[in-house]
């Protein structure tokens, strides 16, 4: 079912406006959620460790790559439980990284609902490549 | 500087990077990496990890708006993501095998060549009138020129579309060509993205604009979405390696999100030719920077 064309004799868009709007909403929600988590994490860190945030030495350690911070899903989860600002910031970063993936999932569902099996399969392949890279990350860590 | 002062400076730089990045369909890594390494003397590893976060932020913030404004071609983005994500995984695997200086120099040369091409290119005029006999998608692609090899693949995949140009005030239909070549270039772009932690929009936009004959504005918007998908395919590898420091990446992510939101607002009202001039200028600066880093 082709969507109605815009303007006079314009090419029918291959993807309906509704799908684009849904993908746009998912991306927008991901961005807002991640921004909220990032700001929360920073404020939690600032309030919880005022000495570290006002420190010249800590700043130098971070720029020199000598600082330690959570870099596994387990460590981030544990850190959030302890109310660590750094762990919450990392969680915000992870939400940001996963936002485009959520966008492509939304678009894949829409392709499937329109019975566009070719593009459902293409979307599924893209998703499996990205999931494969996550496994690669775990294995290389 | 204290941590708070560092955060504020990073926030400012990142707002600028995000605005430029989303305006041009780039990841913003071309601002973040040089600033972090050259100005703050940050470990290159952490600069790249931070950059990939900035890339994801620019992409999602810009793409959210472009997609809703119907500039982005979702089918082209999905199809080309096959190549960019596979490339990103390849790049992550190859990281460490190649000499980084050689890669910087090579990348700089590729950028300089793309920039030169964009200046000298004799533009195929974008079709403003409805194409006769092309009311539905997927019909034969004949007269519109440039529908050489790959035109049939684009037909099969129904990649042709139209976008609403706010500056011109009308719908602009376009035909997609050279799909195979575009796919190959996207694989290369994805590999460089995975290897260097950049969005490589500087390669993705010309691949769509020059090779596939997709209008500049659509190429830029579609590149925005593609960059995020490509970044996702390598960012978790960087995260697991411990290359994403929240004290640096956090303020950068917030700044880039702010800048990218503003940048994509400007994109909707801007004319394609002005965007192209700005793009070529940025390309030249980044090319010199990259080559300098390779031989310096």
Coordinates of C-alpha atoms in Angstrom, one line a residue, chain A residues 11-140:
Chain A
X11 CA 8.0 10.1 -6.2
X12 CA 6.2 8.1 -3.7
X13 CA 8.4 7.8 -0.6
X14 CA 9.5 4.2 -0.2
X15 CA 9.1 4.4 3.6
X16 CA 5.9 5.9 5.1
X17 CA 6.1 9.0 7.2
X18 CA 4.8 7.0 10.2
X19 CA 7.8 4.8 10.3
X20 CA 10.2 7.7 10.1
X21 CA 8.3 9.5 12.8
X22 CA 8.5 6.4 15.0
X23 CA 12.3 6.0 14.4
X24 CA 12.7 9.7 15.1
X25 CA 10.8 9.3 18.4
X26 CA 12.9 6.4 19.5
X27 CA 16.2 8.3 18.7
X28 CA 14.8 11.4 20.5
X29 CA 13.8 9.3 23.6
X30 CA 17.3 7.6 23.6
X31 CA 19.1 11.0 23.5
X32 CA 16.9 12.5 26.2
X33 CA 17.3 9.5 28.4
X34 CA 21.0 9.4 28.0
X35 CA 21.4 13.1 28.6
X36 CA 19.3 12.8 31.8
X37 CA 21.5 9.9 33.0
X38 CA 24.7 11.7 32.1
X39 CA 23.8 14.9 34.0
X40 CA 22.5 12.8 37.0
X41 CA 25.8 10.9 37.1
X42 CA 27.8 14.0 37.0
X43 CA 25.8 15.7 39.8
X44 CA 25.9 12.5 41.9
X45 CA 29.7 12.4 41.5
X46 CA 30.0 16.2 42.3
X47 CA 27.9 15.9 45.5
X48 CA 29.4 12.5 46.5
X49 CA 33.1 13.3 45.9
X50 CA 33.5 17.1 46.0
X51 CA 37.2 16.7 46.9
X52 CA 37.9 14.6 43.7
X53 CA 36.0 17.0 41.4
X54 CA 38.0 20.0 42.8
X55 CA 41.3 18.3 42.6
X56 CA 44.2 19.2 40.2
X57 CA 45.9 15.8 40.8
X58 CA 42.8 13.8 39.8
X59 CA 42.4 15.9 36.7
X60 CA 46.0 15.1 35.7
X61 CA 45.5 11.4 36.4
X62 CA 42.5 11.3 34.0
X63 CA 44.3 13.2 31.2
X64 CA 47.4 10.9 31.6
X65 CA 45.2 7.8 31.4
X66 CA 46.1 6.7 34.9
X67 CA 42.6 6.9 36.4
X68 CA 40.5 3.8 37.0
X69 CA 36.9 3.6 36.1
X70 CA 34.3 0.9 35.4
X71 CA 34.6 -0.7 31.9
X72 CA 32.5 -3.8 32.1
X73 CA 28.7 -4.2 32.3
X74 CA 29.1 -5.9 35.7
X75 CA 31.3 -3.1 37.1
X76 CA 28.8 -0.5 35.8
X77 CA 25.9 -2.4 37.4
X78 CA 27.7 -2.7 40.8
X79 CA 28.8 0.9 40.7
X80 CA 25.2 2.1 40.1
X81 CA 24.2 0.0 43.2
X82 CA 26.8 1.8 45.2
X83 CA 25.7 5.2 43.9
X84 CA 28.9 5.9 42.0
X85 CA 28.6 8.9 39.8
X86 CA 31.2 7.5 37.3
X87 CA 29.2 4.3 36.9
X88 CA 26.0 6.3 36.2
X89 CA 27.9 8.4 33.6
X90 CA 29.1 5.2 31.9
X91 CA 25.5 3.9 31.9
X92 CA 24.4 7.1 30.1
X93 CA 27.2 6.6 27.6
X94 CA 26.0 3.0 27.0
X95 CA 22.4 4.2 26.4
X96 CA 23.8 6.7 23.9
X97 CA 25.7 4.0 22.1
X98 CA 22.6 1.7 22.0
X99 CA 20.2 4.5 20.7
X100 CA 20.9 4.1 17.0
X101 CA 20.5 0.3 17.5
X102 CA 17.1 0.9 19.0
X103 CA 16.3 3.0 15.9
X104 CA 17.2 0.2 13.5
X105 CA 15.1 -2.3 15.6
X106 CA 12.1 0.1 15.3
X107 CA 12.6 0.4 11.5
X108 CA 13.0 -3.4 11.2
X109 CA 9.7 -4.0 13.0
X110 CA 8.0 -1.6 10.6
X111 CA 9.5 -3.4 7.6
X112 CA 8.2 -6.7 9.0
X113 CA 4.7 -5.3 9.6
X114 CA 4.6 -4.0 6.0
X115 CA 5.7 -7.6 4.9
X116 CA 8.8 -6.1 3.3
X117 CA 10.7 -9.3 3.9
X118 CA 13.8 -8.3 1.9
X119 CA 14.3 -5.2 4.2
X120 CA 13.4 -7.2 7.3
X121 CA 16.2 -9.6 6.5
X122 CA 18.6 -6.8 5.7
X123 CA 17.8 -5.1 9.1
X124 CA 18.2 -8.4 10.9
X125 CA 21.6 -9.0 9.3
X126 CA 22.7 -5.5 10.3
X127 CA 21.6 -6.2 13.9
X128 CA 23.4 -9.5 14.1
X129 CA 26.6 -7.8 12.9
X130 CA 26.3 -5.3 15.7
X131 CA 25.5 -8.0 18.3
X132 CA 28.5 -9.9 17.0
X133 CA 30.7 -6.9 17.7
X134 CA 29.4 -6.8 21.3
X135 CA 30.5 -10.4 21.7
X136 CA 33.9 -9.4 20.2
X137 CA 34.1 -6.7 22.8
X138 CA 33.5 -9.2 25.6
X139 CA 36.0 -11.7 24.2
X140 CA 38.7 -9.0 23.6

